[in-house]
Amino acid sequence: CGKKPCQHGGTCWNQLGSYKCACSSGWIGRNCDSQIVRACRSGWREHNSHCYKLMTEKVGWNSANTKCINQRANLASIHSQAEMNFISSLITNAPQGDQPVVWFGLQKRDGAWKWSDRSRMTYTNWAPGEPDGKALWTLFAGEKGHWNDQRCDAGFAFVCK
């Protein structure tokens, strides 16, 4: 156990010429290096150990946020290009005008853009010229998934995570 082989908070016990790991919740494997993938509820899709669902009801941002919370989820936060691509694939069936458009969990609070699930902001995909300061809530729009700020009372589909 001197080399600390147990990952992700696992506890190591020395055994004759070897070791054994007791893994933290959510992890398995000899060195606690494999995350347990929990099955998503019916109608939800899994990506990178998170479950997502496109909600096609057109509502304002605050209502969308409440509806996600009622599903034991949050409006989706996006932390990588891969996650953005996954969410973009979900919205291909969203109610459409010229482009598929959905609410997600980014909002401007106290002068800064923050995720509604309180996770750190590590990735952005703003459309050119955005955010333009016209609103405090964001939309995910179009084939490239560019983000745009929008008034919160406009009705759009939304993605829960």
mmCIF file of C-alpha atoms in Angstrom:
data_model
loop_
_atom_site.group_PDB
_atom_site.id
_atom_site.type_symbol
_atom_site.label_atom_id
_atom_site.label_comp_id
_atom_site.label_asym_id
_atom_site.label_seq_id
_atom_site.Cartn_x
_atom_site.Cartn_y
_atom_site.Cartn_z
ATOM 1 C CA CYS A 1 0.000 0.000 0.000
ATOM 2 C CA GLY A 2 3.031 2.269 0.144
ATOM 3 C CA LYS A 3 2.448 3.451 -3.437
ATOM 4 C CA LYS A 4 -1.214 4.190 -2.698
ATOM 5 C CA PRO A 5 -2.679 2.014 -5.481
ATOM 6 C CA CYS A 6 -6.329 2.558 -4.489
ATOM 7 C CA GLN A 7 -7.797 5.453 -6.454
ATOM 8 C CA HIS A 8 -10.788 7.743 -5.898
ATOM 9 C CA GLY A 9 -10.648 7.603 -2.096
ATOM 10 C CA GLY A 10 -10.355 3.807 -1.825
ATOM 11 C CA THR A 11 -8.749 2.331 1.304
ATOM 12 C CA CYS A 12 -5.781 -0.045 0.943
ATOM 13 C CA TRP A 13 -5.024 -3.128 3.093
ATOM 14 C CA ASN A 14 -1.705 -4.967 2.874
ATOM 15 C CA GLN A 15 -1.994 -8.694 2.254
ATOM 16 C CA LEU A 16 0.732 -11.315 1.880
ATOM 17 C CA GLY A 17 2.802 -9.982 -1.022
ATOM 18 C CA SER A 18 -0.120 -7.975 -2.326
ATOM 19 C CA TYR A 19 -2.854 -5.554 -1.329
ATOM 20 C CA LYS A 20 -6.618 -5.213 -1.416
ATOM 21 C CA CYS A 21 -8.671 -2.060 -2.026
ATOM 22 C CA ALA A 22 -11.992 -1.195 -0.406
ATOM 23 C CA CYS A 23 -13.501 1.189 -2.946
ATOM 24 C CA SER A 24 -15.460 4.348 -2.235
ATOM 25 C CA SER A 25 -19.097 4.485 -3.266
ATOM 26 C CA GLY A 26 -19.486 4.566 -7.043
ATOM 27 C CA TRP A 27 -16.137 2.871 -7.839
ATOM 28 C CA ILE A 28 -15.075 -0.749 -8.464
ATOM 29 C CA GLY A 29 -12.028 -2.647 -9.724
ATOM 30 C CA ARG A 30 -8.744 -3.872 -8.259
ATOM 31 C CA ASN A 31 -7.547 -0.274 -7.831
ATOM 32 C CA CYS A 32 -10.981 1.403 -7.638
ATOM 33 C CA ASP A 33 -10.398 2.740 -11.142
ATOM 34 C CA SER A 34 -13.723 1.865 -12.799
ATOM 35 C CA GLN A 35 -16.747 4.033 -12.177
ATOM 36 C CA ILE A 36 -20.047 2.248 -11.673
ATOM 37 C CA VAL A 37 -22.416 3.245 -14.461
ATOM 38 C CA ARG A 38 -25.872 3.592 -13.033
ATOM 39 C CA ALA A 39 -28.714 2.885 -15.383
ATOM 40 C CA CYS A 40 -30.753 5.941 -16.242
ATOM 41 C CA ARG A 41 -34.494 6.029 -15.701
ATOM 42 C CA SER A 42 -36.771 5.208 -18.611
ATOM 43 C CA GLY A 43 -36.708 7.971 -21.230
ATOM 44 C CA TRP A 44 -33.349 9.307 -20.033
ATOM 45 C CA ARG A 45 -30.049 8.797 -21.886
ATOM 46 C CA GLU A 46 -26.647 8.212 -20.307
ATOM 47 C CA HIS A 47 -23.473 10.073 -21.212
ATOM 48 C CA ASN A 48 -20.280 10.029 -19.152
ATOM 49 C CA SER A 49 -22.028 8.792 -15.976
ATOM 50 C CA HIS A 50 -24.803 11.412 -16.168
ATOM 51 C CA CYS A 51 -28.405 10.986 -17.280
ATOM 52 C CA TYR A 52 -30.069 13.472 -19.643
ATOM 53 C CA LYS A 53 -33.565 14.005 -20.939
ATOM 54 C CA LEU A 54 -34.956 16.374 -23.532
ATOM 55 C CA MET A 55 -38.231 17.869 -22.305
ATOM 56 C CA THR A 56 -40.261 19.059 -25.294
ATOM 57 C CA GLU A 57 -42.761 21.198 -23.377
ATOM 58 C CA LYS A 58 -42.152 24.853 -24.257
ATOM 59 C CA VAL A 59 -41.753 26.864 -21.052
ATOM 60 C CA GLY A 60 -39.741 29.772 -19.662
ATOM 61 C CA TRP A 61 -36.318 29.252 -18.054
ATOM 62 C CA ASN A 62 -37.543 29.394 -14.435
ATOM 63 C CA SER A 63 -40.317 26.885 -15.114
ATOM 64 C CA ALA A 64 -37.863 24.614 -16.960
ATOM 65 C CA ASN A 65 -35.492 24.791 -13.985
ATOM 66 C CA THR A 66 -38.307 23.850 -11.571
ATOM 67 C CA LYS A 67 -39.442 20.981 -13.801
ATOM 68 C CA CYS A 68 -35.905 19.546 -13.853
ATOM 69 C CA ILE A 69 -35.628 19.855 -10.059
ATOM 70 C CA ASN A 70 -38.956 18.005 -9.747
ATOM 71 C CA GLN A 71 -37.321 15.192 -11.766
ATOM 72 C CA ARG A 72 -34.399 15.079 -9.270
ATOM 73 C CA ALA A 73 -32.191 16.757 -11.888
ATOM 74 C CA ASN A 74 -30.999 20.208 -12.983
ATOM 75 C CA LEU A 75 -31.070 22.094 -16.237
ATOM 76 C CA ALA A 76 -28.068 20.706 -18.106
ATOM 77 C CA SER A 77 -24.616 22.098 -17.449
ATOM 78 C CA ILE A 78 -22.079 21.604 -20.243
ATOM 79 C CA HIS A 79 -18.410 21.022 -19.429
ATOM 80 C CA SER A 80 -16.792 19.789 -22.654
ATOM 81 C CA GLN A 81 -17.094 19.634 -26.420
ATOM 82 C CA ALA A 82 -18.046 15.942 -26.115
ATOM 83 C CA GLU A 83 -20.885 16.763 -23.710
ATOM 84 C CA MET A 84 -22.036 19.578 -25.976
ATOM 85 C CA ASN A 85 -22.069 17.180 -28.947
ATOM 86 C CA PHE A 86 -24.114 14.665 -26.939
ATOM 87 C CA ILE A 87 -26.691 17.300 -25.961
ATOM 88 C CA SER A 88 -26.780 18.540 -29.545
ATOM 89 C CA SER A 89 -27.734 15.011 -30.604
ATOM 90 C CA LEU A 90 -30.575 15.039 -28.054
ATOM 91 C CA ILE A 91 -32.135 18.213 -29.419
ATOM 92 C CA THR A 92 -32.506 17.028 -33.003
ATOM 93 C CA ASN A 93 -36.114 16.161 -32.123
ATOM 94 C CA ALA A 94 -36.809 19.397 -30.218
ATOM 95 C CA PRO A 95 -39.684 21.649 -31.338
ATOM 96 C CA GLN A 96 -38.247 23.636 -34.210
ATOM 97 C CA GLY A 97 -38.639 26.957 -35.876
ATOM 98 C CA ASP A 98 -35.666 27.565 -38.145
ATOM 99 C CA GLN A 99 -33.328 25.734 -35.727
ATOM 100 C CA PRO A 100 -33.673 23.443 -32.713
ATOM 101 C CA VAL A 101 -33.439 25.601 -29.597
ATOM 102 C CA VAL A 102 -33.506 24.551 -25.934
ATOM 103 C CA TRP A 103 -32.916 26.016 -22.499
ATOM 104 C CA PHE A 104 -29.976 24.769 -20.465
ATOM 105 C CA GLY A 105 -28.669 25.682 -17.022
ATOM 106 C CA LEU A 106 -26.452 28.720 -17.535
ATOM 107 C CA GLN A 107 -27.620 31.989 -15.996
ATOM 108 C CA LYS A 108 -26.037 35.309 -15.086
ATOM 109 C CA ARG A 109 -26.019 35.887 -11.315
ATOM 110 C CA ASP A 110 -24.120 38.554 -9.417
ATOM 111 C CA GLY A 111 -22.538 39.755 -12.664
ATOM 112 C CA ALA A 112 -21.106 36.356 -13.649
ATOM 113 C CA TRP A 113 -22.335 33.405 -15.720
ATOM 114 C CA LYS A 114 -22.994 30.420 -13.441
ATOM 115 C CA TRP A 115 -24.482 26.945 -13.780
ATOM 116 C CA SER A 116 -27.772 26.320 -12.018
ATOM 117 C CA ASP A 117 -26.319 23.059 -10.595
ATOM 118 C CA ARG A 118 -23.484 25.127 -9.036
ATOM 119 C CA SER A 119 -20.763 23.235 -10.933
ATOM 120 C CA ARG A 120 -17.696 25.171 -12.105
ATOM 121 C CA MET A 121 -17.816 26.790 -15.525
ATOM 122 C CA THR A 122 -15.048 25.028 -17.471
ATOM 123 C CA TYR A 123 -16.311 25.280 -21.066
ATOM 124 C CA THR A 124 -18.253 27.743 -23.232
ATOM 125 C CA ASN A 125 -19.617 27.753 -26.778
ATOM 126 C CA TRP A 126 -21.030 31.245 -27.242
ATOM 127 C CA ALA A 127 -22.244 32.229 -30.700
ATOM 128 C CA PRO A 128 -20.205 35.022 -32.315
ATOM 129 C CA GLY A 129 -21.070 38.317 -30.597
ATOM 130 C CA GLU A 130 -22.657 36.560 -27.609
ATOM 131 C CA PRO A 131 -23.412 37.048 -24.860
ATOM 132 C CA ASP A 132 -24.609 40.460 -25.946
ATOM 133 C CA GLY A 133 -25.983 41.475 -22.552
ATOM 134 C CA LYS A 134 -29.642 41.460 -23.599
ATOM 135 C CA ALA A 135 -30.623 38.820 -21.054
ATOM 136 C CA LEU A 136 -29.477 36.732 -18.094
ATOM 137 C CA TRP A 137 -30.424 33.201 -19.241
ATOM 138 C CA THR A 138 -29.039 31.065 -22.052
ATOM 139 C CA LEU A 139 -30.188 28.976 -24.993
ATOM 140 C CA PHE A 140 -28.429 26.216 -26.868
ATOM 141 C CA ALA A 141 -29.254 26.674 -30.532
ATOM 142 C CA GLY A 142 -28.594 25.388 -33.990
ATOM 143 C CA GLU A 143 -26.499 22.637 -35.470
ATOM 144 C CA LYS A 144 -23.289 23.904 -33.857
ATOM 145 C CA GLY A 145 -24.891 24.223 -30.431
ATOM 146 C CA HIS A 146 -23.895 27.859 -30.097
ATOM 147 C CA TRP A 147 -25.105 29.609 -26.977
ATOM 148 C CA ASN A 148 -27.124 32.809 -26.915
ATOM 149 C CA ASP A 149 -28.516 34.836 -24.026
ATOM 150 C CA GLN A 150 -32.306 35.155 -24.052
ATOM 151 C CA ARG A 151 -35.137 36.569 -21.926
ATOM 152 C CA CYS A 152 -36.255 33.993 -19.372
ATOM 153 C CA ASP A 153 -39.975 34.196 -20.164
ATOM 154 C CA ALA A 154 -39.644 32.928 -23.758
ATOM 155 C CA GLY A 155 -41.015 29.387 -24.166
ATOM 156 C CA PHE A 156 -38.572 26.699 -25.304
ATOM 157 C CA ALA A 157 -37.946 23.000 -24.822
ATOM 158 C CA PHE A 158 -35.189 22.188 -22.289
ATOM 159 C CA VAL A 159 -32.627 19.561 -21.303
ATOM 160 C CA CYS A 160 -32.397 18.132 -17.779
ATOM 161 C CA LYS A 161 -29.275 16.438 -16.417
#
